[in-house]
Coordinates of C-alpha atoms in Angstrom, one line a residue:
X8 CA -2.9 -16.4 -4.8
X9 CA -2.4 -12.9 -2.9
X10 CA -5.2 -11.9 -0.9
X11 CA -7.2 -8.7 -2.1
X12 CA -6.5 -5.8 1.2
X13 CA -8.8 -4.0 2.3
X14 CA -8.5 0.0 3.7
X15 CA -9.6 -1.7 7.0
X16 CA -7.1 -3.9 7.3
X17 CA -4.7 -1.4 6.3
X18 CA -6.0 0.3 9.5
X19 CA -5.8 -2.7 11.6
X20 CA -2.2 -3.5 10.3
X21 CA -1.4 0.6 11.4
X22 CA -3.2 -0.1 14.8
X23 CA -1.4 -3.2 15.2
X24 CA 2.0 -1.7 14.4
X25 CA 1.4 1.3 16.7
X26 CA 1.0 -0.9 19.7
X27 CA 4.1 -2.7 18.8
X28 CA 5.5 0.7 18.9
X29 CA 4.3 1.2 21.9
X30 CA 4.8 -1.9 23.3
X31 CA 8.6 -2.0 22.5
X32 CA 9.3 1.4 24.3
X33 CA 7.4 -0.2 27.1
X34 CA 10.1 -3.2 27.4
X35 CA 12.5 -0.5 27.0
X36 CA 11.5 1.1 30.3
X37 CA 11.7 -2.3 31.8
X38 CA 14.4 -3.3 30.8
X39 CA 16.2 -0.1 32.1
X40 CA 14.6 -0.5 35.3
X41 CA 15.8 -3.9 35.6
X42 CA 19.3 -2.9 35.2
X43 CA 19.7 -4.3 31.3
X44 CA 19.5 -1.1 29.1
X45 CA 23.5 -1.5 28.7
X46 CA 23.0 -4.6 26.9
X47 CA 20.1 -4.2 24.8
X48 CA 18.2 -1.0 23.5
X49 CA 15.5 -0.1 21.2
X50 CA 17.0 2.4 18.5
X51 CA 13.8 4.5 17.8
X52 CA 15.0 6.2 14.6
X53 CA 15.8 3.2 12.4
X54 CA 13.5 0.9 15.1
X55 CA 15.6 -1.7 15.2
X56 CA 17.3 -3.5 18.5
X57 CA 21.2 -2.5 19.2
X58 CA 22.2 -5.8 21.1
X59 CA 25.6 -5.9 23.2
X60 CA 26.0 -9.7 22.5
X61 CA 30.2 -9.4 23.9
X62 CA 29.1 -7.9 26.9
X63 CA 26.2 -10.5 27.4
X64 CA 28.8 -13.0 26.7
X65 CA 30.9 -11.3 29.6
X66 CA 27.9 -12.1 32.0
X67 CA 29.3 -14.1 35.1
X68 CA 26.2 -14.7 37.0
X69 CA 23.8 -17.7 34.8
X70 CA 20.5 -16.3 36.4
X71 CA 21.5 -12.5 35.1
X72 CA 22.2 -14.0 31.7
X73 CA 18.9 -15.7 31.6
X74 CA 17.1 -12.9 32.7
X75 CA 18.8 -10.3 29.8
X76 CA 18.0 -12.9 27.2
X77 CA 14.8 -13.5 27.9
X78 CA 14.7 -10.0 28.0
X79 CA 15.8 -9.7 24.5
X80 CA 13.7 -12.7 23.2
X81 CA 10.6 -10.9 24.3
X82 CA 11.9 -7.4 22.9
X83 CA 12.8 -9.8 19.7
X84 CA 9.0 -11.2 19.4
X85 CA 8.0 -8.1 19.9
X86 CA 10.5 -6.5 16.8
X87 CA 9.0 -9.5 14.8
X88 CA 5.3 -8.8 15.0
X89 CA 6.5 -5.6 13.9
X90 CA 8.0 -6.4 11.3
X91 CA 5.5 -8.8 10.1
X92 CA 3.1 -5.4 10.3
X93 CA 5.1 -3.2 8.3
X94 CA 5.4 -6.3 5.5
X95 CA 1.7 -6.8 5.8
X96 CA 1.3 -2.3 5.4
X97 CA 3.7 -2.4 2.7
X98 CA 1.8 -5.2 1.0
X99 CA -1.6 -3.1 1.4
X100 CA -0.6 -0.2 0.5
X101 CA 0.6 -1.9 -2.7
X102 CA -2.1 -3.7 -3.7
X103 CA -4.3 -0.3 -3.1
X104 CA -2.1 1.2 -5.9
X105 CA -1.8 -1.3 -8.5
X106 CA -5.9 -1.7 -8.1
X107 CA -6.2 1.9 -8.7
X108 CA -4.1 2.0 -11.5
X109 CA -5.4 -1.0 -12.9
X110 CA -9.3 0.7 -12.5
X111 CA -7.8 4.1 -13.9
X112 CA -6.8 2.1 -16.5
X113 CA -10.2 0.2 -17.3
X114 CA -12.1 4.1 -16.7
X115 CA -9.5 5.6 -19.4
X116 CA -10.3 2.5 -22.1
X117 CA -13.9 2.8 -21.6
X118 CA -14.0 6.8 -21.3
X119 CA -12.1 6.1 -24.8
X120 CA -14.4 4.0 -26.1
X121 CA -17.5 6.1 -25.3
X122 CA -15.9 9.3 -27.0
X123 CA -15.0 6.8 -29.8
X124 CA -18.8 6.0 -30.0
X125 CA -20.2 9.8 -29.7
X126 CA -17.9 10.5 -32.7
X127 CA -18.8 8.0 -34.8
X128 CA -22.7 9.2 -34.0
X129 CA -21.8 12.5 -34.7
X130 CA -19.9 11.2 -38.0
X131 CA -23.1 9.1 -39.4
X132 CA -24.9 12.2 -38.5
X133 CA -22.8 14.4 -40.5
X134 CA -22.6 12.0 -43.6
X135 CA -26.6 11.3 -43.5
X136 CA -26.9 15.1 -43.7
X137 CA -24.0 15.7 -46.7
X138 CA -25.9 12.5 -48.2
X139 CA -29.6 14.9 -47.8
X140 CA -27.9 18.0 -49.2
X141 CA -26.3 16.5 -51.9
X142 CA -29.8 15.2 -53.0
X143 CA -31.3 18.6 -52.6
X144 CA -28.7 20.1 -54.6
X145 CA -29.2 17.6 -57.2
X146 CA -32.9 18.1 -56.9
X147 CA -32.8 21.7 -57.5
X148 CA -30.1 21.4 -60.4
X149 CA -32.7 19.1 -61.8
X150 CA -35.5 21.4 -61.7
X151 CA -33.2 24.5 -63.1
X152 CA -32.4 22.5 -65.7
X153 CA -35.6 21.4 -66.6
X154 CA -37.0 25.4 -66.6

């Protein structure tokens, strides 16, 4: 069973994202510092990592290798948890929609069946008073009749 979101989640899932955000551009600046930016960067418009696996491949020394993949492992975690954020937004947001068109949808049937009920009201109404004049009109044929 899917969990019912609430707006404050939705929040914390934002929050959560935007330090991601911000924590990725933050490895990005380390990274660079350390030297590694030609092998791995964060590509900000489509936020995803561009990893230069042949030239990492190409790296001689073990302890430079290990260092620009653990690098990218952390910059991976870190592309995860975001992901896992946008998933969890998308999911929200979602679930916000198909609840408010599922209570639109309750509010229309019973704003129906209220109008439905006022009519009828104003039908019964209507026929009790044909049902009085009639009778009056019979009434007074009656007594026209009868003079």
């Amino acid at each position: 069973m899917r969990s019912i979101w609430s707006t404050t989640q939705l929040k914390a899932q934002e929050t959560a994202y935007t330090k991601r955000l911000q924590q990725m551009g933050e490895l990005q600046t380390m990274v660079n510092a350390e030297g590694y930016g030609r092998y791995v960067q964060w590509n900000q418009k489509d936020q995803t990592l561009e990893i230069d696996w042949d030239a990492i491949e190409a790296i001689q020394d073990k302890d430079t290798y290990d260092e620009v993949t653990d690098w990218i492992d952390r910059m991976e975690e870190v592309q995860d948890q975001m992901d896992d954020a946008t998933d969890a937004i998308w999911d929200i947001k979602q679930q916000i929609q198909e609840l408010q068109d599922r209570y639109l949808e309750k509010y229309l049937d019973f704003q129906d069946r209220v109008m439905d009920a006022v009519v009828a009201q104003y039908q019964s109404t209507i026929d009790n008073f044909s049902e009085l004049n009639d009778r009056i009109n019979d009434t007074n044929r009656a007594i026209l009749d009868s003079i």
